[in-house]
């Protein structure tokens, strides 16, 4: 069965500082991995996705994530935080082989706070 | 084109009443998901429809919850005999089942359900 663990329900950084949001997954088959973002009072939208084409994935708004199979991790990073990055971020895993019907499992989310 | 729409946007009901929540997915999307997002919690998977296959109901929390999808398009999530713990935002998402199973999900704005 697939699962996703996001370490830290809340992360606070200063504006201009590095953003690191952690995600570890478990999957019995090669996974597809996603990061979604939910800005205040808005719906979820896709930030980036890993589909096995490249281990370093670049997304919107300067975010990127690196797939590390040996660590079963897919951490999200951004070199310099901006106030507009304050949001809730969700890591998600999906089965690539259809054994789970491509059901997507979401992590509990990490709320990012950016201090001026 | 039009995104995923949900109605109503807000629903306040009394404990013990039944409610119906509606989701209109993006035209042509064969997969449809329902999630529940409670305050301080992540996204809880409820049910998944994929084309004409039997739905994956493994996330429904009790037999008071049910969902159907008519004609492979519109879906209705029904909660019978609502309880206060059912209060949450109910999110619907749809995706196109591409070859290989990449299934980026597009989310609706959600229905905020409050059970008094």
JSON list of C-alpha atoms in Angstrom, two decimals:
[
{"chain": "A", "resi": 1, "resn": "UNK", "atom": "CA", "xyz": [0.00, 0.00, 0.00]},
{"chain": "A", "resi": 2, "resn": "UNK", "atom": "CA", "xyz": [1.13, 3.48, -0.72]},
{"chain": "A", "resi": 3, "resn": "UNK", "atom": "CA", "xyz": [1.65, 6.10, 1.94]},
{"chain": "A", "resi": 4, "resn": "UNK", "atom": "CA", "xyz": [3.07, 9.58, 2.29]},
{"chain": "A", "resi": 5, "resn": "UNK", "atom": "CA", "xyz": [4.64, 11.21, 5.32]},
{"chain": "A", "resi": 6, "resn": "UNK", "atom": "CA", "xyz": [5.28, 14.91, 5.52]},
{"chain": "A", "resi": 7, "resn": "UNK", "atom": "CA", "xyz": [7.62, 15.84, 8.34]},
{"chain": "A", "resi": 8, "resn": "UNK", "atom": "CA", "xyz": [6.47, 18.96, 10.12]},
{"chain": "A", "resi": 9, "resn": "UNK", "atom": "CA", "xyz": [2.92, 20.22, 10.01]},
{"chain": "A", "resi": 10, "resn": "UNK", "atom": "CA", "xyz": [4.25, 23.79, 10.22]},
{"chain": "A", "resi": 11, "resn": "UNK", "atom": "CA", "xyz": [7.44, 25.32, 8.85]},
{"chain": "A", "resi": 12, "resn": "UNK", "atom": "CA", "xyz": [8.45, 28.93, 9.40]},
{"chain": "A", "resi": 13, "resn": "UNK", "atom": "CA", "xyz": [11.18, 30.69, 7.43]},
{"chain": "A", "resi": 14, "resn": "UNK", "atom": "CA", "xyz": [12.32, 34.25, 6.97]},
{"chain": "A", "resi": 15, "resn": "UNK", "atom": "CA", "xyz": [11.85, 36.00, 3.68]},
{"chain": "A", "resi": 16, "resn": "UNK", "atom": "CA", "xyz": [14.85, 35.23, 1.48]},
{"chain": "A", "resi": 17, "resn": "UNK", "atom": "CA", "xyz": [15.75, 32.06, 3.36]},
{"chain": "A", "resi": 18, "resn": "UNK", "atom": "CA", "xyz": [15.83, 28.53, 1.99]},
{"chain": "A", "resi": 19, "resn": "UNK", "atom": "CA", "xyz": [12.55, 26.64, 1.99]},
{"chain": "A", "resi": 20, "resn": "UNK", "atom": "CA", "xyz": [12.73, 22.89, 2.64]},
{"chain": "A", "resi": 21, "resn": "UNK", "atom": "CA", "xyz": [9.56, 20.84, 2.99]},
{"chain": "A", "resi": 22, "resn": "UNK", "atom": "CA", "xyz": [10.09, 17.16, 3.60]},
{"chain": "A", "resi": 23, "resn": "UNK", "atom": "CA", "xyz": [8.20, 14.26, 2.07]},
{"chain": "A", "resi": 24, "resn": "UNK", "atom": "CA", "xyz": [8.84, 10.54, 2.35]},
{"chain": "A", "resi": 25, "resn": "UNK", "atom": "CA", "xyz": [6.77, 7.95, 0.58]},
{"chain": "A", "resi": 26, "resn": "UNK", "atom": "CA", "xyz": [6.29, 4.24, 0.44]},
{"chain": "A", "resi": 27, "resn": "UNK", "atom": "CA", "xyz": [5.14, 2.39, -2.62]},
{"chain": "A", "resi": 28, "resn": "UNK", "atom": "CA", "xyz": [5.44, -1.18, -3.80]},
{"chain": "A", "resi": 29, "resn": "UNK", "atom": "CA", "xyz": [5.86, -0.06, -7.40]},
{"chain": "A", "resi": 30, "resn": "UNK", "atom": "CA", "xyz": [7.67, 2.89, -8.99]},
{"chain": "A", "resi": 31, "resn": "UNK", "atom": "CA", "xyz": [5.58, 5.87, -8.05]},
{"chain": "A", "resi": 32, "resn": "UNK", "atom": "CA", "xyz": [4.45, 9.08, -9.54]},
{"chain": "A", "resi": 33, "resn": "UNK", "atom": "CA", "xyz": [5.02, 11.86, -7.02]},
{"chain": "A", "resi": 34, "resn": "UNK", "atom": "CA", "xyz": [3.40, 15.25, -6.80]},
{"chain": "A", "resi": 35, "resn": "UNK", "atom": "CA", "xyz": [3.49, 18.45, -4.80]},
{"chain": "A", "resi": 36, "resn": "UNK", "atom": "CA", "xyz": [0.31, 20.48, -4.64]},
{"chain": "A", "resi": 37, "resn": "UNK", "atom": "CA", "xyz": [-0.08, 23.93, -3.11]},
{"chain": "A", "resi": 38, "resn": "UNK", "atom": "CA", "xyz": [-3.14, 25.50, -1.53]},
{"chain": "A", "resi": 39, "resn": "UNK", "atom": "CA", "xyz": [-2.97, 29.26, -1.15]},
{"chain": "A", "resi": 40, "resn": "UNK", "atom": "CA", "xyz": [-5.26, 30.88, 1.43]},
{"chain": "A", "resi": 41, "resn": "UNK", "atom": "CA", "xyz": [-8.89, 30.69, 0.37]},
{"chain": "A", "resi": 42, "resn": "UNK", "atom": "CA", "xyz": [-7.99, 29.00, -2.90]},
{"chain": "A", "resi": 43, "resn": "UNK", "atom": "CA", "xyz": [-8.25, 25.48, -4.28]},
{"chain": "A", "resi": 44, "resn": "UNK", "atom": "CA", "xyz": [-5.36, 23.07, -4.62]},
{"chain": "A", "resi": 45, "resn": "UNK", "atom": "CA", "xyz": [-3.16, 23.40, -7.66]},
{"chain": "A", "resi": 46, "resn": "UNK", "atom": "CA", "xyz": [-0.29, 21.35, -8.98]},
{"chain": "A", "resi": 47, "resn": "UNK", "atom": "CA", "xyz": [3.16, 22.70, -8.15]},
{"chain": "A", "resi": 48, "resn": "UNK", "atom": "CA", "xyz": [5.28, 19.98, -9.78]},
{"chain": "A", "resi": 49, "resn": "UNK", "atom": "CA", "xyz": [5.32, 16.27, -10.55]},
{"chain": "A", "resi": 50, "resn": "UNK", "atom": "CA", "xyz": [7.84, 13.44, -10.87]},
{"chain": "A", "resi": 51, "resn": "UNK", "atom": "CA", "xyz": [7.21, 10.94, -13.64]},
{"chain": "A", "resi": 52, "resn": "UNK", "atom": "CA", "xyz": [10.61, 9.17, -13.83]},
{"chain": "A", "resi": 53, "resn": "UNK", "atom": "CA", "xyz": [11.91, 11.33, -16.68]},
{"chain": "A", "resi": 54, "resn": "UNK", "atom": "CA", "xyz": [14.36, 13.20, -14.44]},
{"chain": "A", "resi": 55, "resn": "UNK", "atom": "CA", "xyz": [15.08, 13.00, -10.75]},
{"chain": "A", "resi": 56, "resn": "UNK", "atom": "CA", "xyz": [15.24, 16.77, -10.30]},
{"chain": "A", "resi": 57, "resn": "UNK", "atom": "CA", "xyz": [11.92, 18.32, -11.11]},
{"chain": "A", "resi": 58, "resn": "UNK", "atom": "CA", "xyz": [11.31, 22.03, -11.52]},
{"chain": "A", "resi": 59, "resn": "UNK", "atom": "CA", "xyz": [7.92, 23.50, -10.83]},
{"chain": "A", "resi": 60, "resn": "UNK", "atom": "CA", "xyz": [6.21, 26.84, -10.78]},
{"chain": "A", "resi": 61, "resn": "UNK", "atom": "CA", "xyz": [7.27, 29.84, -8.70]},
{"chain": "A", "resi": 62, "resn": "UNK", "atom": "CA", "xyz": [10.90, 28.70, -8.37]},
{"chain": "A", "resi": 63, "resn": "UNK", "atom": "CA", "xyz": [10.16, 25.47, -6.50]},
{"chain": "A", "resi": 64, "resn": "UNK", "atom": "CA", "xyz": [11.90, 22.22, -7.28]},
{"chain": "A", "resi": 65, "resn": "UNK", "atom": "CA", "xyz": [11.96, 18.72, -5.83]},
{"chain": "A", "resi": 66, "resn": "UNK", "atom": "CA", "xyz": [14.41, 15.87, -6.07]},
{"chain": "A", "resi": 67, "resn": "UNK", "atom": "CA", "xyz": [13.40, 12.23, -6.23]},
{"chain": "A", "resi": 68, "resn": "UNK", "atom": "CA", "xyz": [15.78, 10.06, -4.20]},
{"chain": "A", "resi": 69, "resn": "UNK", "atom": "CA", "xyz": [14.86, 6.42, -4.51]},
{"chain": "A", "resi": 70, "resn": "UNK", "atom": "CA", "xyz": [17.42, 5.25, -1.96]},
{"chain": "A", "resi": 71, "resn": "UNK", "atom": "CA", "xyz": [15.88, 7.55, 0.63]},
{"chain": "A", "resi": 72, "resn": "UNK", "atom": "CA", "xyz": [12.29, 7.19, -0.63]},
{"chain": "A", "resi": 73, "resn": "UNK", "atom": "CA", "xyz": [12.10, 10.96, -0.45]},
{"chain": "A", "resi": 74, "resn": "UNK", "atom": "CA", "xyz": [10.75, 13.78, -2.57]},
{"chain": "A", "resi": 75, "resn": "UNK", "atom": "CA", "xyz": [11.60, 16.93, -0.65]},
{"chain": "A", "resi": 76, "resn": "UNK", "atom": "CA", "xyz": [10.46, 20.32, -1.93]},
{"chain": "A", "resi": 77, "resn": "UNK", "atom": "CA", "xyz": [12.88, 23.24, -1.95]},
{"chain": "A", "resi": 78, "resn": "UNK", "atom": "CA", "xyz": [13.11, 26.86, -2.97]},
{"chain": "A", "resi": 79, "resn": "UNK", "atom": "CA", "xyz": [16.35, 28.82, -2.60]},
{"chain": "A", "resi": 80, "resn": "UNK", "atom": "CA", "xyz": [14.77, 32.07, -1.44]},
{"chain": "A", "resi": 81, "resn": "UNK", "atom": "CA", "xyz": [11.36, 32.34, 0.20]},
{"chain": "A", "resi": 82, "resn": "UNK", "atom": "CA", "xyz": [8.94, 35.08, -0.76]},
{"chain": "A", "resi": 83, "resn": "UNK", "atom": "CA", "xyz": [6.03, 36.30, 1.28]},
{"chain": "A", "resi": 84, "resn": "UNK", "atom": "CA", "xyz": [3.68, 35.03, -1.42]},
{"chain": "A", "resi": 85, "resn": "UNK", "atom": "CA", "xyz": [4.89, 31.46, -0.80]},
{"chain": "A", "resi": 86, "resn": "UNK", "atom": "CA", "xyz": [2.93, 31.30, 2.44]},
{"chain": "A", "resi": 87, "resn": "UNK", "atom": "CA", "xyz": [0.49, 28.45, 1.84]},
{"chain": "A", "resi": 88, "resn": "UNK", "atom": "CA", "xyz": [-0.18, 24.81, 2.63]},
{"chain": "A", "resi": 89, "resn": "UNK", "atom": "CA", "xyz": [1.80, 22.27, 0.67]},
{"chain": "A", "resi": 90, "resn": "UNK", "atom": "CA", "xyz": [0.75, 18.67, 0.07]},
{"chain": "A", "resi": 91, "resn": "UNK", "atom": "CA", "xyz": [2.93, 15.82, -1.14]},
{"chain": "A", "resi": 92, "resn": "UNK", "atom": "CA", "xyz": [1.14, 13.01, -2.96]},
{"chain": "A", "resi": 93, "resn": "UNK", "atom": "CA", "xyz": [1.97, 9.60, -4.40]},
{"chain": "A", "resi": 94, "resn": "UNK", "atom": "CA", "xyz": [0.23, 7.69, -7.15]},
{"chain": "A", "resi": 95, "resn": "UNK", "atom": "CA", "xyz": [0.59, 4.14, -8.40]},
{"chain": "A", "resi": 96, "resn": "UNK", "atom": "CA", "xyz": [2.07, 3.93, -11.91]},
{"chain": "A", "resi": 97, "resn": "UNK", "atom": "CA", "xyz": [0.95, 0.45, -12.76]},
{"chain": "A", "resi": 98, "resn": "UNK", "atom": "CA", "xyz": [-2.73, 0.66, -12.15]},
{"chain": "A", "resi": 99, "resn": "UNK", "atom": "CA", "xyz": [-2.72, -1.93, -9.42]},
{"chain": "A", "resi": 100, "resn": "UNK", "atom": "CA", "xyz": [-4.21, 0.65, -7.14]},
{"chain": "A", "resi": 101, "resn": "UNK", "atom": "CA", "xyz": [-6.38, 2.12, -9.84]},
{"chain": "A", "resi": 102, "resn": "UNK", "atom": "CA", "xyz": [-4.12, 5.17, -9.93]},
{"chain": "A", "resi": 103, "resn": "UNK", "atom": "CA", "xyz": [-5.52, 6.29, -6.62]},
{"chain": "A", "resi": 104, "resn": "UNK", "atom": "CA", "xyz": [-3.55, 9.20, -5.24]},
{"chain": "A", "resi": 105, "resn": "UNK", "atom": "CA", "xyz": [-2.64, 9.35, -1.58]},
{"chain": "A", "resi": 106, "resn": "UNK", "atom": "CA", "xyz": [-1.96, 12.75, -0.06]},
{"chain": "A", "resi": 107, "resn": "UNK", "atom": "CA", "xyz": [0.17, 13.63, 2.91]},
{"chain": "A", "resi": 108, "resn": "UNK", "atom": "CA", "xyz": [-1.19, 15.56, 5.86]},
{"chain": "A", "resi": 109, "resn": "UNK", "atom": "CA", "xyz": [0.20, 18.81, 4.53]},
{"chain": "A", "resi": 110, "resn": "UNK", "atom": "CA", "xyz": [2.79, 21.32, 5.71]},
{"chain": "A", "resi": 111, "resn": "UNK", "atom": "CA", "xyz": [1.80, 24.89, 6.34]},
{"chain": "A", "resi": 112, "resn": "UNK", "atom": "CA", "xyz": [4.58, 27.31, 5.35]},
{"chain": "A", "resi": 113, "resn": "UNK", "atom": "CA", "xyz": [4.85, 30.62, 7.15]},
{"chain": "A", "resi": 114, "resn": "UNK", "atom": "CA", "xyz": [7.14, 33.34, 5.76]},
{"chain": "A", "resi": 115, "resn": "UNK", "atom": "CA", "xyz": [8.31, 36.05, 8.12]},
{"chain": "A", "resi": 116, "resn": "UNK", "atom": "CA", "xyz": [9.29, 39.50, 6.92]},
{"chain": "B", "resi": 1, "resn": "UNK", "atom": "CA", "xyz": [-11.92, 25.77, -20.62]},
{"chain": "B", "resi": 2, "resn": "UNK", "atom": "CA", "xyz": [-14.10, 25.36, -17.56]},
{"chain": "B", "resi": 3, "resn": "UNK", "atom": "CA", "xyz": [-12.55, 23.82, -14.51]},
{"chain": "B", "resi": 4, "resn": "UNK", "atom": "CA", "xyz": [-14.04, 21.52, -11.90]},
{"chain": "B", "resi": 5, "resn": "UNK", "atom": "CA", "xyz": [-17.10, 23.03, -10.29]},
{"chain": "B", "resi": 6, "resn": "UNK", "atom": "CA", "xyz": [-18.80, 22.09, -7.05]},
{"chain": "B", "resi": 7, "resn": "UNK", "atom": "CA", "xyz": [-22.11, 23.05, -5.52]},
{"chain": "B", "resi": 8, "resn": "UNK", "atom": "CA", "xyz": [-23.13, 24.32, -3.14]},
{"chain": "B", "resi": 9, "resn": "UNK", "atom": "CA", "xyz": [-20.09, 26.26, -2.03]},
{"chain": "B", "resi": 10, "resn": "UNK", "atom": "CA", "xyz": [-21.39, 26.29, 1.52]},
{"chain": "B", "resi": 11, "resn": "UNK", "atom": "CA", "xyz": [-23.92, 24.06, 3.23]},
{"chain": "B", "resi": 12, "resn": "UNK", "atom": "CA", "xyz": [-25.19, 24.38, 6.77]},
{"chain": "B", "resi": 13, "resn": "UNK", "atom": "CA", "xyz": [-27.39, 21.57, 8.00]},
{"chain": "B", "resi": 14, "resn": "UNK", "atom": "CA", "xyz": [-28.76, 20.17, 11.22]},
{"chain": "B", "resi": 15, "resn": "UNK", "atom": "CA", "xyz": [-27.50, 16.99, 12.78]},
{"chain": "B", "resi": 16, "resn": "UNK", "atom": "CA", "xyz": [-29.41, 14.00, 11.44]},
{"chain": "B", "resi": 17, "resn": "UNK", "atom": "CA", "xyz": [-30.30, 15.52, 8.09]},
{"chain": "B", "resi": 18, "resn": "UNK", "atom": "CA", "xyz": [-29.14, 14.16, 4.74]},
{"chain": "B", "resi": 19, "resn": "UNK", "atom": "CA", "xyz": [-27.02, 16.27, 2.38]},
{"chain": "B", "resi": 20, "resn": "UNK", "atom": "CA", "xyz": [-26.03, 15.98, -1.26]},
{"chain": "B", "resi": 21, "resn": "UNK", "atom": "CA", "xyz": [-22.89, 17.56, -2.66]},
{"chain": "B", "resi": 22, "resn": "UNK", "atom": "CA", "xyz": [-22.40, 17.89, -6.39]},
{"chain": "B", "resi": 23, "resn": "UNK", "atom": "CA", "xyz": [-19.30, 17.83, -8.56]},
{"chain": "B", "resi": 24, "resn": "UNK", "atom": "CA", "xyz": [-19.01, 18.67, -12.26]},
{"chain": "B", "resi": 25, "resn": "UNK", "atom": "CA", "xyz": [-15.64, 17.45, -13.53]},
{"chain": "B", "resi": 26, "resn": "UNK", "atom": "CA", "xyz": [-13.69, 18.81, -16.46]},
{"chain": "B", "resi": 27, "resn": "UNK", "atom": "CA", "xyz": [-15.25, 17.59, -19.69]},
{"chain": "B", "resi": 28, "resn": "UNK", "atom": "CA", "xyz": [-13.52, 14.48, -20.98]},
{"chain": "B", "resi": 29, "resn": "UNK", "atom": "CA", "xyz": [-11.87, 13.58, -17.68]},
{"chain": "B", "resi": 30, "resn": "UNK", "atom": "CA", "xyz": [-12.50, 9.94, -16.93]},
{"chain": "B", "resi": 31, "resn": "UNK", "atom": "CA", "xyz": [-11.31, 9.89, -13.32]},
{"chain": "B", "resi": 32, "resn": "UNK", "atom": "CA", "xyz": [-13.10, 11.61, -10.46]},
{"chain": "B", "resi": 33, "resn": "UNK", "atom": "CA", "xyz": [-12.09, 11.77, -6.83]},
{"chain": "B", "resi": 34, "resn": "UNK", "atom": "CA", "xyz": [-13.73, 12.93, -3.61]},
{"chain": "B", "resi": 35, "resn": "UNK", "atom": "CA", "xyz": [-11.68, 14.04, -0.63]},
{"chain": "B", "resi": 36, "resn": "UNK", "atom": "CA", "xyz": [-12.46, 15.49, 2.77]},
{"chain": "B", "resi": 37, "resn": "UNK", "atom": "CA", "xyz": [-10.34, 18.22, 4.30]},
{"chain": "B", "resi": 38, "resn": "UNK", "atom": "CA", "xyz": [-10.91, 18.84, 7.99]},
{"chain": "B", "resi": 39, "resn": "UNK", "atom": "CA", "xyz": [-9.38, 21.69, 9.96]},
{"chain": "B", "resi": 40, "resn": "UNK", "atom": "CA", "xyz": [-5.83, 20.77, 10.85]},
{"chain": "B", "resi": 41, "resn": "UNK", "atom": "CA", "xyz": [-5.97, 17.56, 8.86]},
{"chain": "B", "resi": 42, "resn": "UNK", "atom": "CA", "xyz": [-4.72, 16.69, 5.42]},
{"chain": "B", "resi": 43, "resn": "UNK", "atom": "CA", "xyz": [-6.72, 15.46, 2.51]},
{"chain": "B", "resi": 44, "resn": "UNK", "atom": "CA", "xyz": [-8.61, 12.32, 3.35]},
{"chain": "B", "resi": 45, "resn": "UNK", "atom": "CA", "xyz": [-9.40, 10.16, 0.33]},
{"chain": "B", "resi": 46, "resn": "UNK", "atom": "CA", "xyz": [-13.05, 9.14, 0.17]},
{"chain": "B", "resi": 47, "resn": "UNK", "atom": "CA", "xyz": [-13.87, 7.56, -3.18]},
{"chain": "B", "resi": 48, "resn": "UNK", "atom": "CA", "xyz": [-12.51, 7.26, -6.71]},
{"chain": "B", "resi": 49, "resn": "UNK", "atom": "CA", "xyz": [-14.30, 6.68, -10.02]},
{"chain": "B", "resi": 50, "resn": "UNK", "atom": "CA", "xyz": [-12.46, 5.65, -13.18]},
{"chain": "B", "resi": 51, "resn": "UNK", "atom": "CA", "xyz": [-14.50, 5.31, -16.33]},
{"chain": "B", "resi": 52, "resn": "UNK", "atom": "CA", "xyz": [-16.92, 2.40, -16.19]},
{"chain": "B", "resi": 53, "resn": "UNK", "atom": "CA", "xyz": [-14.93, 0.47, -13.60]},
{"chain": "B", "resi": 54, "resn": "UNK", "atom": "CA", "xyz": [-16.31, -0.22, -10.16]},
{"chain": "B", "resi": 55, "resn": "UNK", "atom": "CA", "xyz": [-15.51, 2.72, -7.88]},
{"chain": "B", "resi": 56, "resn": "UNK", "atom": "CA", "xyz": [-12.87, 2.45, -5.19]},
{"chain": "B", "resi": 57, "resn": "UNK", "atom": "CA", "xyz": [-14.87, 3.12, -2.03]},
{"chain": "B", "resi": 58, "resn": "UNK", "atom": "CA", "xyz": [-12.13, 2.20, 0.39]},
{"chain": "B", "resi": 59, "resn": "UNK", "atom": "CA", "xyz": [-11.95, 5.68, 1.90]},
{"chain": "B", "resi": 60, "resn": "UNK", "atom": "CA", "xyz": [-15.59, 6.14, 2.84]},
{"chain": "B", "resi": 61, "resn": "UNK", "atom": "CA", "xyz": [-15.64, 6.51, 6.64]},
{"chain": "B", "resi": 62, "resn": "UNK", "atom": "CA", "xyz": [-19.00, 4.86, 7.25]},
{"chain": "B", "resi": 63, "resn": "UNK", "atom": "CA", "xyz": [-22.06, 3.49, 5.46]},
{"chain": "B", "resi": 64, "resn": "UNK", "atom": "CA", "xyz": [-23.68, 6.89, 5.86]},
{"chain": "B", "resi": 65, "resn": "UNK", "atom": "CA", "xyz": [-21.48, 8.07, 3.01]},
{"chain": "B", "resi": 66, "resn": "UNK", "atom": "CA", "xyz": [-22.16, 7.13, -0.59]},
{"chain": "B", "resi": 67, "resn": "UNK", "atom": "CA", "xyz": [-21.42, 8.53, -4.01]},
{"chain": "B", "resi": 68, "resn": "UNK", "atom": "CA", "xyz": [-22.49, 7.97, -7.54]},
{"chain": "B", "resi": 69, "resn": "UNK", "atom": "CA", "xyz": [-21.38, 9.16, -10.91]},
{"chain": "B", "resi": 70, "resn": "UNK", "atom": "CA", "xyz": [-24.00, 9.40, -13.62]},
{"chain": "B", "resi": 71, "resn": "UNK", "atom": "CA", "xyz": [-23.09, 8.99, -17.26]},
{"chain": "B", "resi": 72, "resn": "UNK", "atom": "CA", "xyz": [-19.41, 9.13, -16.47]},
{"chain": "B", "resi": 73, "resn": "UNK", "atom": "CA", "xyz": [-19.63, 12.81, -15.70]},
{"chain": "B", "resi": 74, "resn": "UNK", "atom": "CA", "xyz": [-21.42, 14.51, -12.80]},
{"chain": "B", "resi": 75, "resn": "UNK", "atom": "CA", "xyz": [-20.95, 13.00, -9.36]},
{"chain": "B", "resi": 76, "resn": "UNK", "atom": "CA", "xyz": [-22.99, 13.34, -6.20]},
{"chain": "B", "resi": 77, "resn": "UNK", "atom": "CA", "xyz": [-21.67, 12.62, -2.71]},
{"chain": "B", "resi": 78, "resn": "UNK", "atom": "CA", "xyz": [-24.45, 11.88, -0.25]},
{"chain": "B", "resi": 79, "resn": "UNK", "atom": "CA", "xyz": [-24.10, 11.92, 3.51]},
{"chain": "B", "resi": 80, "resn": "UNK", "atom": "CA", "xyz": [-27.04, 10.48, 5.41]},
{"chain": "B", "resi": 81, "resn": "UNK", "atom": "CA", "xyz": [-27.93, 11.31, 9.00]},
{"chain": "B", "resi": 82, "resn": "UNK", "atom": "CA", "xyz": [-25.16, 13.89, 9.24]},
{"chain": "B", "resi": 83, "resn": "UNK", "atom": "CA", "xyz": [-23.10, 14.15, 12.41]},
{"chain": "B", "resi": 84, "resn": "UNK", "atom": "CA", "xyz": [-21.10, 17.10, 13.71]},
{"chain": "B", "resi": 85, "resn": "UNK", "atom": "CA", "xyz": [-17.84, 15.29, 12.91]},
{"chain": "B", "resi": 86, "resn": "UNK", "atom": "CA", "xyz": [-18.86, 15.35, 9.24]},
{"chain": "B", "resi": 87, "resn": "UNK", "atom": "CA", "xyz": [-18.19, 19.10, 9.21]},
{"chain": "B", "resi": 88, "resn": "UNK", "atom": "CA", "xyz": [-15.35, 19.69, 6.76]},
{"chain": "B", "resi": 89, "resn": "UNK", "atom": "CA", "xyz": [-14.55, 20.93, 3.29]},
{"chain": "B", "resi": 90, "resn": "UNK", "atom": "CA", "xyz": [-15.38, 18.32, 0.68]},
{"chain": "B", "resi": 91, "resn": "UNK", "atom": "CA", "xyz": [-13.18, 18.52, -2.37]},
{"chain": "B", "resi": 92, "resn": "UNK", "atom": "CA", "xyz": [-13.73, 17.00, -5.77]},
{"chain": "B", "resi": 93, "resn": "UNK", "atom": "CA", "xyz": [-11.00, 16.49, -8.35]},
{"chain": "B", "resi": 94, "resn": "UNK", "atom": "CA", "xyz": [-10.87, 15.08, -11.85]},
{"chain": "B", "resi": 95, "resn": "UNK", "atom": "CA", "xyz": [-8.10, 13.83, -14.06]},
{"chain": "B", "resi": 96, "resn": "UNK", "atom": "CA", "xyz": [-7.58, 12.49, -17.55]},
{"chain": "B", "resi": 97, "resn": "UNK", "atom": "CA", "xyz": [-6.29, 8.96, -17.55]},
{"chain": "B", "resi": 98, "resn": "UNK", "atom": "CA", "xyz": [-3.38, 9.25, -19.91]},
{"chain": "B", "resi": 99, "resn": "UNK", "atom": "CA", "xyz": [-1.28, 6.36, -21.11]},
{"chain": "B", "resi": 100, "resn": "UNK", "atom": "CA", "xyz": [1.01, 5.21, -18.34]},
{"chain": "B", "resi": 101, "resn": "UNK", "atom": "CA", "xyz": [-1.28, 6.52, -15.68]},
{"chain": "B", "resi": 102, "resn": "UNK", "atom": "CA", "xyz": [-0.04, 10.04, -15.16]},
{"chain": "B", "resi": 103, "resn": "UNK", "atom": "CA", "xyz": [-2.93, 11.58, -13.39]},
{"chain": "B", "resi": 104, "resn": "UNK", "atom": "CA", "xyz": [-2.49, 15.20, -12.41]},
{"chain": "B", "resi": 105, "resn": "UNK", "atom": "CA", "xyz": [-5.64, 16.14, -10.58]},
{"chain": "B", "resi": 106, "resn": "UNK", "atom": "CA", "xyz": [-7.58, 19.32, -11.06]},
{"chain": "B", "resi": 107, "resn": "UNK", "atom": "CA", "xyz": [-9.46, 20.38, -7.97]},
{"chain": "B", "resi": 108, "resn": "UNK", "atom": "CA", "xyz": [-12.73, 22.15, -7.52]},
{"chain": "B", "resi": 109, "resn": "UNK", "atom": "CA", "xyz": [-13.22, 24.96, -4.99]},
{"chain": "B", "resi": 110, "resn": "UNK", "atom": "CA", "xyz": [-14.83, 22.63, -2.48]},
{"chain": "B", "resi": 111, "resn": "UNK", "atom": "CA", "xyz": [-18.06, 22.56, -0.50]},
{"chain": "B", "resi": 112, "resn": "UNK", "atom": "CA", "xyz": [-17.81, 23.68, 3.10]},
{"chain": "B", "resi": 113, "resn": "UNK", "atom": "CA", "xyz": [-20.22, 21.57, 5.14]},
{"chain": "B", "resi": 114, "resn": "UNK", "atom": "CA", "xyz": [-21.20, 22.65, 8.62]},
{"chain": "B", "resi": 115, "resn": "UNK", "atom": "CA", "xyz": [-23.33, 20.34, 10.73]},
{"chain": "B", "resi": 116, "resn": "UNK", "atom": "CA", "xyz": [-24.95, 22.06, 13.68]}
]
